[in-house]
mmCIF file with all atom_site columns, C-alpha atoms in Angstrom:
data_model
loop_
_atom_site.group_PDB
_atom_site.id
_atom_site.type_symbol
_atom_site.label_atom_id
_atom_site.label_alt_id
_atom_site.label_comp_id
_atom_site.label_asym_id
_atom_site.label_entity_id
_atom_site.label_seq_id
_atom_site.pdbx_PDB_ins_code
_atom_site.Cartn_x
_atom_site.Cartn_y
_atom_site.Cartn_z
_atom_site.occupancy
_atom_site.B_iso_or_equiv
_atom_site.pdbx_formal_charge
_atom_site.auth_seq_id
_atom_site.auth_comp_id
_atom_site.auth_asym_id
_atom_site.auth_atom_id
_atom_site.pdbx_PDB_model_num
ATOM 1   C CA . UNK Q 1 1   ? -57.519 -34.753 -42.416 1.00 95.00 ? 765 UNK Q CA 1
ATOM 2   C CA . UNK Q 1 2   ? -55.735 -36.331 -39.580 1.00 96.00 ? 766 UNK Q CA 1
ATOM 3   C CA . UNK Q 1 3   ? -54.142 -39.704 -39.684 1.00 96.00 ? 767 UNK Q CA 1
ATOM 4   C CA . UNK Q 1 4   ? -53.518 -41.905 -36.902 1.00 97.00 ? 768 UNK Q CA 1
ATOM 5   C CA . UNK Q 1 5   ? -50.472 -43.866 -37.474 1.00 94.00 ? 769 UNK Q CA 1
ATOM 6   C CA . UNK Q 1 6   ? -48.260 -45.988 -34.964 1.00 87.00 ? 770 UNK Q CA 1
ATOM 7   C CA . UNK Q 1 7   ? -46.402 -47.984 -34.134 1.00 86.00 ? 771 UNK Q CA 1
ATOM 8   C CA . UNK Q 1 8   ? -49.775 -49.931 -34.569 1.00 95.00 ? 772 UNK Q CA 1
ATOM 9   C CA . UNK Q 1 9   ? -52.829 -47.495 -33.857 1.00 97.00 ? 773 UNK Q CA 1
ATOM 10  C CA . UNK Q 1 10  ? -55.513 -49.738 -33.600 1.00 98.00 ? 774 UNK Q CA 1
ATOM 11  C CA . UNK Q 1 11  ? -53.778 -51.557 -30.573 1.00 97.00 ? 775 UNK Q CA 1
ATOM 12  C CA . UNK Q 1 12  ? -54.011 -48.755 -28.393 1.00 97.00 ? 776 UNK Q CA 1
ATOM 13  C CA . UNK Q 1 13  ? -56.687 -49.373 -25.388 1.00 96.00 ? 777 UNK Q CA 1
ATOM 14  C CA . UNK Q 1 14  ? -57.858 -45.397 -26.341 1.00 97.00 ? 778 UNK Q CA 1
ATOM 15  C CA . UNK Q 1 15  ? -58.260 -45.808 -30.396 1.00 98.00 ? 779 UNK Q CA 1
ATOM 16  C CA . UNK Q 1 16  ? -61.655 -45.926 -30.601 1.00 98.00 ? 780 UNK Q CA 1
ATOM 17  C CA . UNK Q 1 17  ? -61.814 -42.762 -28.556 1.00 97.00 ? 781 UNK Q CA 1
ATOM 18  C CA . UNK Q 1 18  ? -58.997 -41.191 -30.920 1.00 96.00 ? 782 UNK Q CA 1
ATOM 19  C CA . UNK Q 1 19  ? -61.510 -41.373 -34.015 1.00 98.00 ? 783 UNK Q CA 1
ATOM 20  C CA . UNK Q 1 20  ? -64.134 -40.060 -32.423 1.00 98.00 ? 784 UNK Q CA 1
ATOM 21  C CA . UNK Q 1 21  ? -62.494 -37.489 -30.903 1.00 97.00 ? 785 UNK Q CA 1
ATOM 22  C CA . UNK Q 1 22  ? -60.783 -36.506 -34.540 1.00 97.00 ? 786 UNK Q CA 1
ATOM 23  C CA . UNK Q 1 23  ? -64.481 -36.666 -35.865 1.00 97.00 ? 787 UNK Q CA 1
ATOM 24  C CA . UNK Q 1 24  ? -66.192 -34.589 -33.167 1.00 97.00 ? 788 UNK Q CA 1
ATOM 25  C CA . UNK Q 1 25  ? -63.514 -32.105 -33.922 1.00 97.00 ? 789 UNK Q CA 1
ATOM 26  C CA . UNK Q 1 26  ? -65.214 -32.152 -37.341 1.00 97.00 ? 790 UNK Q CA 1
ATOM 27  C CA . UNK Q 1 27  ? -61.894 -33.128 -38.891 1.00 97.00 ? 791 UNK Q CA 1
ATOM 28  C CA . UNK Q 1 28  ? -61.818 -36.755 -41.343 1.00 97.00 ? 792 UNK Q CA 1
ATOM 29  C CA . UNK Q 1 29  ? -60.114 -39.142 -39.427 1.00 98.00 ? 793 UNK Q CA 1
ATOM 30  C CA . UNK Q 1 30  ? -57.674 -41.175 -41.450 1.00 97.00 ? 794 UNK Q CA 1
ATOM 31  C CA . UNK Q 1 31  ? -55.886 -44.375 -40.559 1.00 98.00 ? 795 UNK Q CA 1
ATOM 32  C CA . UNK Q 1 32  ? -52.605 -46.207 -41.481 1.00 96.00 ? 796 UNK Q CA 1
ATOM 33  C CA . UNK Q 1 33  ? -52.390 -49.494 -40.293 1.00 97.00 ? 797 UNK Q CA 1
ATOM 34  C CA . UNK Q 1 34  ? -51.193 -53.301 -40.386 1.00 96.00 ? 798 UNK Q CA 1
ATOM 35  C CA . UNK Q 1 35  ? -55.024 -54.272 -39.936 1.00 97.00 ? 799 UNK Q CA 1
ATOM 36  C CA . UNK Q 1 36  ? -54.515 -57.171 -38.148 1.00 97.00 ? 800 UNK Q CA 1
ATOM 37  C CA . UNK Q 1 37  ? -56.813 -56.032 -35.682 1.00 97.00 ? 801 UNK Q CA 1
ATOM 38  C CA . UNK Q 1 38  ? -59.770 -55.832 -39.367 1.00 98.00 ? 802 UNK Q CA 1
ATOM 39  C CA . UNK Q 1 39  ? -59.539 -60.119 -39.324 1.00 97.00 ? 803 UNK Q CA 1
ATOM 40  C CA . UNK Q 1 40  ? -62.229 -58.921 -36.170 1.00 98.00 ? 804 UNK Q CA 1
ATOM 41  C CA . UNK Q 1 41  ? -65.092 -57.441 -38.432 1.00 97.00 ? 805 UNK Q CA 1
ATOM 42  C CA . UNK Q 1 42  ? -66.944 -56.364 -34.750 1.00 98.00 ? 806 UNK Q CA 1
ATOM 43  C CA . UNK Q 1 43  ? -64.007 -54.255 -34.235 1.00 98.00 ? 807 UNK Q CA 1
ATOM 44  C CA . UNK Q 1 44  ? -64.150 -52.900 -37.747 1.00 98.00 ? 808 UNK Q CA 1
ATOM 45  C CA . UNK Q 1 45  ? -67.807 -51.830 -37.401 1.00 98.00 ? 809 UNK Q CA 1
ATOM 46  C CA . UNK Q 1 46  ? -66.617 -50.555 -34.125 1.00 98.00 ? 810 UNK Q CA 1
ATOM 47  C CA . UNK Q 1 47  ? -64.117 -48.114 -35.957 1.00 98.00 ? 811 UNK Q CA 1
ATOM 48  C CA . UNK Q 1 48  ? -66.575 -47.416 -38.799 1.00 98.00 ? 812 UNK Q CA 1
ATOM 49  C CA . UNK Q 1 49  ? -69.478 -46.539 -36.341 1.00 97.00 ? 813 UNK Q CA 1
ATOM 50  C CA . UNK Q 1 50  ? -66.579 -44.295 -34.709 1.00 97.00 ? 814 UNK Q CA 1
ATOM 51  C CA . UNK Q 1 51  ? -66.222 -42.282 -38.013 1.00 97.00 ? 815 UNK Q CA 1
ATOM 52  C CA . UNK Q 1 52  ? -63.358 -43.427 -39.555 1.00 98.00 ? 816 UNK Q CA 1
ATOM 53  C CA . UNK Q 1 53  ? -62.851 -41.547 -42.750 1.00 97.00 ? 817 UNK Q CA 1
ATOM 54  C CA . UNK Q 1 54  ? -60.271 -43.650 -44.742 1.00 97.00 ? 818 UNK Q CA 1
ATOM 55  C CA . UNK Q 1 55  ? -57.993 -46.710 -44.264 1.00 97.00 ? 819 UNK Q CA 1
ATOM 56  C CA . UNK Q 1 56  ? -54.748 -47.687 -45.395 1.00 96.00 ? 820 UNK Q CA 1
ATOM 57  C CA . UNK Q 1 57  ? -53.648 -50.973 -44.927 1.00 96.00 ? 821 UNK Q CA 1
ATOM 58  C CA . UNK Q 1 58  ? -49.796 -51.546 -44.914 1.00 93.00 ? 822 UNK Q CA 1
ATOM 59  C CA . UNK Q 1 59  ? -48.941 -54.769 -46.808 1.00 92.00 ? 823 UNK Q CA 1
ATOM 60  C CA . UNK Q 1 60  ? -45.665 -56.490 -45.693 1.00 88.00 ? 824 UNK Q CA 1
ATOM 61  C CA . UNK Q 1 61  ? -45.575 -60.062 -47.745 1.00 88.00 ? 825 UNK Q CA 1
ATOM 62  C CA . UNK Q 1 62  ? -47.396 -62.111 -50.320 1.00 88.00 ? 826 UNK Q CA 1
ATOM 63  C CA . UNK Q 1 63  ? -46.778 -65.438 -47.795 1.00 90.00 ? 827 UNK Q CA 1
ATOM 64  C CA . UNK Q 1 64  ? -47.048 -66.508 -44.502 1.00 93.00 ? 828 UNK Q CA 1
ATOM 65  C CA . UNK Q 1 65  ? -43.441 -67.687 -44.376 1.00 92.00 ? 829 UNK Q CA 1
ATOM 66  C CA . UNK Q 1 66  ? -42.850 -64.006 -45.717 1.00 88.00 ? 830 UNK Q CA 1
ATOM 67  C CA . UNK Q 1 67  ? -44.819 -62.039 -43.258 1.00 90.00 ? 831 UNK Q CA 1
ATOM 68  C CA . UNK Q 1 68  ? -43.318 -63.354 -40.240 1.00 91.00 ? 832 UNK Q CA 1
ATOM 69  C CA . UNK Q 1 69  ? -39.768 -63.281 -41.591 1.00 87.00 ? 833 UNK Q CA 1
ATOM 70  C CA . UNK Q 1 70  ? -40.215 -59.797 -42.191 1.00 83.00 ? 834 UNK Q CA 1
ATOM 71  C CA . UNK Q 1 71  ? -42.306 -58.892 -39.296 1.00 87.00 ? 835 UNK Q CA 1
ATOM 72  C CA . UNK Q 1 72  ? -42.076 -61.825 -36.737 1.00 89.00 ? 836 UNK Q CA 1
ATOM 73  C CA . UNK Q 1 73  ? -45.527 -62.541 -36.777 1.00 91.00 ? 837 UNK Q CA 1
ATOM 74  C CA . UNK Q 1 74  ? -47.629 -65.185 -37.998 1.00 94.00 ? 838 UNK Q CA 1
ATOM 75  C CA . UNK Q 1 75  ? -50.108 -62.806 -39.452 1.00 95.00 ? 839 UNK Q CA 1
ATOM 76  C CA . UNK Q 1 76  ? -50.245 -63.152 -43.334 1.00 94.00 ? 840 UNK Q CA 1
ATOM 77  C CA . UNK Q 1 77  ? -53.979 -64.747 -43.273 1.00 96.00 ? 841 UNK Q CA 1
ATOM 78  C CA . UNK Q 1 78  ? -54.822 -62.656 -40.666 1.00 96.00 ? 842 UNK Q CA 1
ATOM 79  C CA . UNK Q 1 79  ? -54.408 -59.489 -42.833 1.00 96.00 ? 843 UNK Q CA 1
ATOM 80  C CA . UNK Q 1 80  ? -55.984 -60.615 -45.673 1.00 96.00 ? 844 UNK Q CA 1
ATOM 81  C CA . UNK Q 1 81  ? -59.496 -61.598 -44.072 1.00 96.00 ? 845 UNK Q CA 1
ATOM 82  C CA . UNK Q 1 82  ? -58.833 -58.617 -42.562 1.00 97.00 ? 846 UNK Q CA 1
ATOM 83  C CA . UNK Q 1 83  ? -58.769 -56.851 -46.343 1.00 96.00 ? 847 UNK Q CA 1
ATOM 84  C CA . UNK Q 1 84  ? -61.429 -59.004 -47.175 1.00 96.00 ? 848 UNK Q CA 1
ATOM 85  C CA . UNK Q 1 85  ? -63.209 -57.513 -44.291 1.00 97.00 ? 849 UNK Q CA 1
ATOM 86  C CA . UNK Q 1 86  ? -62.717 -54.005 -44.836 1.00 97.00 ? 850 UNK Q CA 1
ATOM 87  C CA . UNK Q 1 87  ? -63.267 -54.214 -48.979 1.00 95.00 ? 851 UNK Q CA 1
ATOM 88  C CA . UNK Q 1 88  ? -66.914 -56.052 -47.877 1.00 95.00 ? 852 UNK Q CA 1
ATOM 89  C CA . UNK Q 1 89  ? -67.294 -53.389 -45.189 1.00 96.00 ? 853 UNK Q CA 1
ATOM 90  C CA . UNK Q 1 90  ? -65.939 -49.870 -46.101 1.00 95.00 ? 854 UNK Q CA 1
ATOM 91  C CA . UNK Q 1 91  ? -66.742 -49.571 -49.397 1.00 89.00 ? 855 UNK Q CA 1
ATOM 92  C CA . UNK Q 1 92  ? -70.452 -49.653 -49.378 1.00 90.00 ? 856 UNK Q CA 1
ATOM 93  C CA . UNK Q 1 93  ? -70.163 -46.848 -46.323 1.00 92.00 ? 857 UNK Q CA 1
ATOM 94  C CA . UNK Q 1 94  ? -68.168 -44.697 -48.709 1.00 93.00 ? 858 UNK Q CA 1
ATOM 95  C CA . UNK Q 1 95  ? -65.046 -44.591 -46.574 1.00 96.00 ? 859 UNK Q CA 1
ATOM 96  C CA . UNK Q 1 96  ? -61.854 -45.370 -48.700 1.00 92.00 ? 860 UNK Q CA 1
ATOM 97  C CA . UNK Q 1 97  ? -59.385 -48.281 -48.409 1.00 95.00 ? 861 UNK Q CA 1
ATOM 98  C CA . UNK Q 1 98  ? -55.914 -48.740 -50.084 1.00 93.00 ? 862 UNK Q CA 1
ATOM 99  C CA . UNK Q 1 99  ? -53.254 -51.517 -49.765 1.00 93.00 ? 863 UNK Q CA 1
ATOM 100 C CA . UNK Q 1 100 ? -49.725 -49.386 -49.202 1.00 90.00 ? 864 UNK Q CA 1
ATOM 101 C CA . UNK Q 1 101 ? -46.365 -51.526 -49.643 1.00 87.00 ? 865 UNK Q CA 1
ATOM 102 C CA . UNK Q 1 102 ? -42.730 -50.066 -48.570 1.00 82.00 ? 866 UNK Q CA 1
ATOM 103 C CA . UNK Q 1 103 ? -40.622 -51.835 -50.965 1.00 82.00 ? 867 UNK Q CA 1
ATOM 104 C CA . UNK Q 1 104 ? -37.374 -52.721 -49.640 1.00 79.00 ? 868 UNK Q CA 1
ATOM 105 C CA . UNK Q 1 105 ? -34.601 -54.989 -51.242 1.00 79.00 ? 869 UNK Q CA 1
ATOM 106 C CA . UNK Q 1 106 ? -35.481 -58.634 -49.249 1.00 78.00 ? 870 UNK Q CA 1
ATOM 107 C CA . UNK Q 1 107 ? -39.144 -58.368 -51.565 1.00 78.00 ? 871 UNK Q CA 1
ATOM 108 C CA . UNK Q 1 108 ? -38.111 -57.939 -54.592 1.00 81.00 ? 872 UNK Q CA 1
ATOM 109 C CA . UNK Q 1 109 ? -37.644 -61.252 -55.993 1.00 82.00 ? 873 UNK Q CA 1
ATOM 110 C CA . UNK Q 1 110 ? -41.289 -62.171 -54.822 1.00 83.00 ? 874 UNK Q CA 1
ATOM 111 C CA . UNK Q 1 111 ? -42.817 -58.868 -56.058 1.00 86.00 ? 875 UNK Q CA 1
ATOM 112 C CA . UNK Q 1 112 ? -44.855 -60.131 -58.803 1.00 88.00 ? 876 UNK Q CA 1
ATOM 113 C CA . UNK Q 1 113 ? -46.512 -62.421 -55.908 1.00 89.00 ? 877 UNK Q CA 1
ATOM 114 C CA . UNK Q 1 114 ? -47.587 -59.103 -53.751 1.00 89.00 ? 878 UNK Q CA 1
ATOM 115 C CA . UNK Q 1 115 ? -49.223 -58.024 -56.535 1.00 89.00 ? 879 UNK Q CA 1
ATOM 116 C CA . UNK Q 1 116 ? -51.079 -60.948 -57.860 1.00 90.00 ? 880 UNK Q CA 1
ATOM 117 C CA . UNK Q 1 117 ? -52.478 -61.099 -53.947 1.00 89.00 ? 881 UNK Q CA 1
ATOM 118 C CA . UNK Q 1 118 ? -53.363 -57.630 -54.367 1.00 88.00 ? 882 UNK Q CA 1
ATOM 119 C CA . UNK Q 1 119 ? -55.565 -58.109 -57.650 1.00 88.00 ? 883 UNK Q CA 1
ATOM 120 C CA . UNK Q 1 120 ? -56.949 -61.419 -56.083 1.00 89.00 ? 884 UNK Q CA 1
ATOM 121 C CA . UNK Q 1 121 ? -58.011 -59.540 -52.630 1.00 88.00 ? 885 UNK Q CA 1
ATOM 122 C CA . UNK Q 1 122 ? -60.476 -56.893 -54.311 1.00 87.00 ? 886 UNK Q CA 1
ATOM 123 C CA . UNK Q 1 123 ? -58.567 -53.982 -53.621 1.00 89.00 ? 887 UNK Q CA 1
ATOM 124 C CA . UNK Q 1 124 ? -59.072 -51.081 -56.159 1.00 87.00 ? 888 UNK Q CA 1
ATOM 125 C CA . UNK Q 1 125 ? -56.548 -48.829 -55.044 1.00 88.00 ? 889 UNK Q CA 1
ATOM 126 C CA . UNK Q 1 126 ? -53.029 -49.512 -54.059 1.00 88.00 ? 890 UNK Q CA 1
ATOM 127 C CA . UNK Q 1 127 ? -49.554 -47.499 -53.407 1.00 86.00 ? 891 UNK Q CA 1
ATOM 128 C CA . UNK Q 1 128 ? -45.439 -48.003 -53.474 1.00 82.00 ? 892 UNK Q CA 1
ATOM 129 C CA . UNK Q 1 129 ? -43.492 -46.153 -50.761 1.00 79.00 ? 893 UNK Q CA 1
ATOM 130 C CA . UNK Q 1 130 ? -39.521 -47.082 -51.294 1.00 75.00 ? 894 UNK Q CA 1
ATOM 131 C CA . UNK Q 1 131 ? -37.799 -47.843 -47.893 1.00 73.00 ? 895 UNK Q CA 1
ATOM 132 C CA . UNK Q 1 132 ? -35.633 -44.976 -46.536 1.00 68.00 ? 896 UNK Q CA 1
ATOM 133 C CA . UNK Q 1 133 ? -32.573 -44.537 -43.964 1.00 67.00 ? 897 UNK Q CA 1
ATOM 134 C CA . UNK Q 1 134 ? -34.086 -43.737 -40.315 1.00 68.00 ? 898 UNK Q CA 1
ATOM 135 C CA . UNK Q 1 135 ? -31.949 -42.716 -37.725 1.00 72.00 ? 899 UNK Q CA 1
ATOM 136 C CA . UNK Q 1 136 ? -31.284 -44.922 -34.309 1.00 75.00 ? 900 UNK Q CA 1
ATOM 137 C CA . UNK Q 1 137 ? -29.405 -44.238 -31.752 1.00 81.00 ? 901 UNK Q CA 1
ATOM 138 C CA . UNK Q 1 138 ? -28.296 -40.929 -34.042 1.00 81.00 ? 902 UNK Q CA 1
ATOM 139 C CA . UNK Q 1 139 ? -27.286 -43.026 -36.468 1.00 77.00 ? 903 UNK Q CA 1
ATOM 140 C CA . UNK Q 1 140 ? -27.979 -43.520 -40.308 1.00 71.00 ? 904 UNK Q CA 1
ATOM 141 C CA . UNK Q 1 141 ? -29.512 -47.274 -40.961 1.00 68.00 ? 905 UNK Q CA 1
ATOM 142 C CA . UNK Q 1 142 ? -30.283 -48.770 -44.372 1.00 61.00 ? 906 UNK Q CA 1
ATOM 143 C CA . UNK Q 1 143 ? -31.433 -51.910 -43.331 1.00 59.00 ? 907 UNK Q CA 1
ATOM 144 C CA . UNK Q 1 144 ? -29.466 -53.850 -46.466 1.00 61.00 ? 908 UNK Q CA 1
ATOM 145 C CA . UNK Q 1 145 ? -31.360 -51.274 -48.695 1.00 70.00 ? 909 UNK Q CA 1
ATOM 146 C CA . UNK Q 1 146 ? -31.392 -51.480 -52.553 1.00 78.00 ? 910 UNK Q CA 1
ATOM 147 C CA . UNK Q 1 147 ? -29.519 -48.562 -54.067 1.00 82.00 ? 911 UNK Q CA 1
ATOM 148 C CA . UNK Q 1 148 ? -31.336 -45.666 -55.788 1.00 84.00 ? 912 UNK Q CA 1
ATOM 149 C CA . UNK Q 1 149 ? -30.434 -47.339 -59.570 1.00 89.00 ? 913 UNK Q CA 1
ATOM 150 C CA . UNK Q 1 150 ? -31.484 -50.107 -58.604 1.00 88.00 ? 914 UNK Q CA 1
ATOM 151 C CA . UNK Q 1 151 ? -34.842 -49.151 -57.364 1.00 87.00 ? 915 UNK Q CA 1
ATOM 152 C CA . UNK Q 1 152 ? -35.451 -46.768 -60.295 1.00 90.00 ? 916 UNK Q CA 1
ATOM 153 C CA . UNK Q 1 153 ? -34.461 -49.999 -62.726 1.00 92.00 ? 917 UNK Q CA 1
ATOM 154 C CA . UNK Q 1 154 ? -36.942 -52.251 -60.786 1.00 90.00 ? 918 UNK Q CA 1
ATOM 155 C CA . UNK Q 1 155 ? -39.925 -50.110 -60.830 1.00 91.00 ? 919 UNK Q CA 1
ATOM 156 C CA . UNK Q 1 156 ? -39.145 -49.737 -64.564 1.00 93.00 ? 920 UNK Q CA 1
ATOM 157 C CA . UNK Q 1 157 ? -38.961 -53.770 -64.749 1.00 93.00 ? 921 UNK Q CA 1
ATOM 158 C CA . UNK Q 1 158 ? -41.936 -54.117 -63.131 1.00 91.00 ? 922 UNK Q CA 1
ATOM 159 C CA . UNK Q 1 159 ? -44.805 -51.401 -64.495 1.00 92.00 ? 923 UNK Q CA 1
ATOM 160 C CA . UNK Q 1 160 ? -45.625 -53.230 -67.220 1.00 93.00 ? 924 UNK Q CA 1
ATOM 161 C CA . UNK Q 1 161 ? -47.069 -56.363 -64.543 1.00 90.00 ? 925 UNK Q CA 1
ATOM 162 C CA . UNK Q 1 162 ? -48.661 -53.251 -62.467 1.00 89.00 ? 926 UNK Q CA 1
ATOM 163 C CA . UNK Q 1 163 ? -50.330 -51.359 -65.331 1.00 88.00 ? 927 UNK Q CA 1
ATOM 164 C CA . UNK Q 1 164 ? -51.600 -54.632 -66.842 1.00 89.00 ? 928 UNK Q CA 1
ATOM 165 C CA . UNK Q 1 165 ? -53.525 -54.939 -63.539 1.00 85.00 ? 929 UNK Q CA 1
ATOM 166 C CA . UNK Q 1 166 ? -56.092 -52.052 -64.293 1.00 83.00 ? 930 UNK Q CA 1
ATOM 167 C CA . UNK Q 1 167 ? -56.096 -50.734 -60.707 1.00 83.00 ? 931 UNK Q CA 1
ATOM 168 C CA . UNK Q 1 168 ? -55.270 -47.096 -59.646 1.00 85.00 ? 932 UNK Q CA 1
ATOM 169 C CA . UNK Q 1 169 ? -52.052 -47.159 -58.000 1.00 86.00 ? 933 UNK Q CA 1
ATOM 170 C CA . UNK Q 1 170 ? -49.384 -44.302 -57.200 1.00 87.00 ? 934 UNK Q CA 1
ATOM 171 C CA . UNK Q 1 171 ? -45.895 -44.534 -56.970 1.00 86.00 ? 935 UNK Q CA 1
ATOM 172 C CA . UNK Q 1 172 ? -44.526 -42.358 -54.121 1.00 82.00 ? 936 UNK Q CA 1
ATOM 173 C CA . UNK Q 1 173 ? -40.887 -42.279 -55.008 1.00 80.00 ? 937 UNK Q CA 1
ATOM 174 C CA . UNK Q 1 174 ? -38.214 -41.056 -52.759 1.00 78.00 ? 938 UNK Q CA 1
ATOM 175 C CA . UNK Q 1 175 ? -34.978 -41.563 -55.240 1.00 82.00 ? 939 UNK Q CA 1
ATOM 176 C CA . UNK Q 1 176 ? -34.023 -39.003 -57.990 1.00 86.00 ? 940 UNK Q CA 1
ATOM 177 C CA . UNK Q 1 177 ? -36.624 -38.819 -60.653 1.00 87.00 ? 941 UNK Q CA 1
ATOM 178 C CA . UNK Q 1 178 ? -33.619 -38.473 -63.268 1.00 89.00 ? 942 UNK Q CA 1
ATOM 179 C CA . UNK Q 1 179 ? -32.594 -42.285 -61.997 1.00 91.00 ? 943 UNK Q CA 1
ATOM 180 C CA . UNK Q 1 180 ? -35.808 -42.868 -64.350 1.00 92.00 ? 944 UNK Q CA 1
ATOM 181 C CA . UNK Q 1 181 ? -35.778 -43.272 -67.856 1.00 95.00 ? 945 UNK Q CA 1
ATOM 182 C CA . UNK Q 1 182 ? -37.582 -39.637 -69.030 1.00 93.00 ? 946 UNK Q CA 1
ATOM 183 C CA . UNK Q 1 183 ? -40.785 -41.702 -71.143 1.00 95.00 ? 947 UNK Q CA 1
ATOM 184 C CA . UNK Q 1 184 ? -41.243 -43.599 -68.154 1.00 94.00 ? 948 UNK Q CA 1
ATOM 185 C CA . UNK Q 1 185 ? -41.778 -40.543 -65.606 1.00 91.00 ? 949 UNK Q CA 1
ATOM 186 C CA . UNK Q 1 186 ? -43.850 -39.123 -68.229 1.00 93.00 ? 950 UNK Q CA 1
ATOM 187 C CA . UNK Q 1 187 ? -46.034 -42.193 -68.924 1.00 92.00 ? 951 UNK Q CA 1
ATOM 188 C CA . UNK Q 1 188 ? -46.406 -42.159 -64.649 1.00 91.00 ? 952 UNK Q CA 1
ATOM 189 C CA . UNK Q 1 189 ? -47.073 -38.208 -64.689 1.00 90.00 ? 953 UNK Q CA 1
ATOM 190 C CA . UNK Q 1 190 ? -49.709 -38.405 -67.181 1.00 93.00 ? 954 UNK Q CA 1
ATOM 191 C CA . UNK Q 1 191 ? -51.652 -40.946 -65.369 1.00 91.00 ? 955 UNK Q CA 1
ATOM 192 C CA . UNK Q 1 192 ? -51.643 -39.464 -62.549 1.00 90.00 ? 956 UNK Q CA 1
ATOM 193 C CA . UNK Q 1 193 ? -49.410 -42.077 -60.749 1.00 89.00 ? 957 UNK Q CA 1
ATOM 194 C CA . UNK Q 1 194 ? -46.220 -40.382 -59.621 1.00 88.00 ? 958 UNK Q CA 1
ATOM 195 C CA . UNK Q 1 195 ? -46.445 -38.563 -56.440 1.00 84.00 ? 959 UNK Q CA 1
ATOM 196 C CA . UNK Q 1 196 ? -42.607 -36.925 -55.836 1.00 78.00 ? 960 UNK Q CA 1
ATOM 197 C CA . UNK Q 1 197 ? -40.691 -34.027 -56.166 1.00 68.00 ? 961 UNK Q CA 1
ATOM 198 C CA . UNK Q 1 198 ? -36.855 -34.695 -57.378 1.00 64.00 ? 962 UNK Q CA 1
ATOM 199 C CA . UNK Q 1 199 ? -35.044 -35.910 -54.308 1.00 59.00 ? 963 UNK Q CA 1
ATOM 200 C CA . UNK Q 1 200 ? -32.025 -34.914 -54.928 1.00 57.00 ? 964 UNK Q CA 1
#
């Protein structure tokens, strides 16, 4: 596998030539995106005819007042015809699609909402990433992140909302694992739905 990531991939003038480069290499070219660029379903046929192997759509709101607070864009409708788009599209061509959210502590309150847009878009498969520290200007930023406990005791709060939903879902979880209660990480690990070492 190789995935194309950004920035935003599919904005580059070359990224139709980047898939079918990967492709002609016989490698699966995979791609992590904001799909804006899907709302376009020419361009999405474009990028399937090109051989793209998998996409993964990174959700950043539940509103449009959300999305561009969080992104500066006016783009919330935008993404979901563009998941719309892709479910109609990629599915029956057997190339995968999954809606990925980075859960950070200014979505919280209106988590519930991401996920009831998730189970009304038609998505099957969806993921959690928890926002991290990067580095700028060689320093550590947090971004007003949540703190590990708190993560761990929302994720708890919240599973019972996500399992209810009946779609596969992982949990890619960058905090401790012993932040978690033990039944809980053994309820995820059984089902398949934890994907983390301990990061201590």
């Amino acid at each position: 596998n190789v995935i194309i990531i950004g920035g935003e991939p599919t904005i580059h003038p070359n990224f139709l030539g980047f898939v079918r480069l990967v492709k002609q290499a016989n490698l699966n070219p995979l791609l992590v995106t904001n799909s804006i660029r899907f709302e376009d379903r020419d361009f999405l046929a474009a990028t399937i005819e090109a051989g793209i192997g998998g996409v993964t759509t990174s959700l950043k709101a539940a509103s449009e007042e959300d999305y561009a607070k969080f992104t500066g864009k006016i783009a919330f409708k935008k993404v979901m015809t563009a998941i719309s788009n892709i479910e109609e599209l990629c599915r029956p061509a057997g190339i995968y699609h999954k809606v990925s959210i980075t859960v950070c502590k200014n979505m919280l309150a209106d988590f519930g909402d991401i996920l009831d847009i998730i189970a009304a878009s038609g998505v099957q498969v969806f993921s959690f990433d928890m926002e991290r520290p990067i580095i700028v200007n060689g320093k550590v930023k947090g971004f007003g992140m949540s703190t590990p406990q708190e993560m761990a005791n929302f994720f708890v709060g919240i599973y019972p909302k996500i399992d209810s939903l009946k779609l596969r879902f992982v949990l890619r979880s960058s905090i401790p694992l012993c932040l978690f209660p033990s039944d809980f990480i053994s309820e995820l690990t059984s089902k398949n739905q934890l994907i983390s070492g301990c990061q201590l």
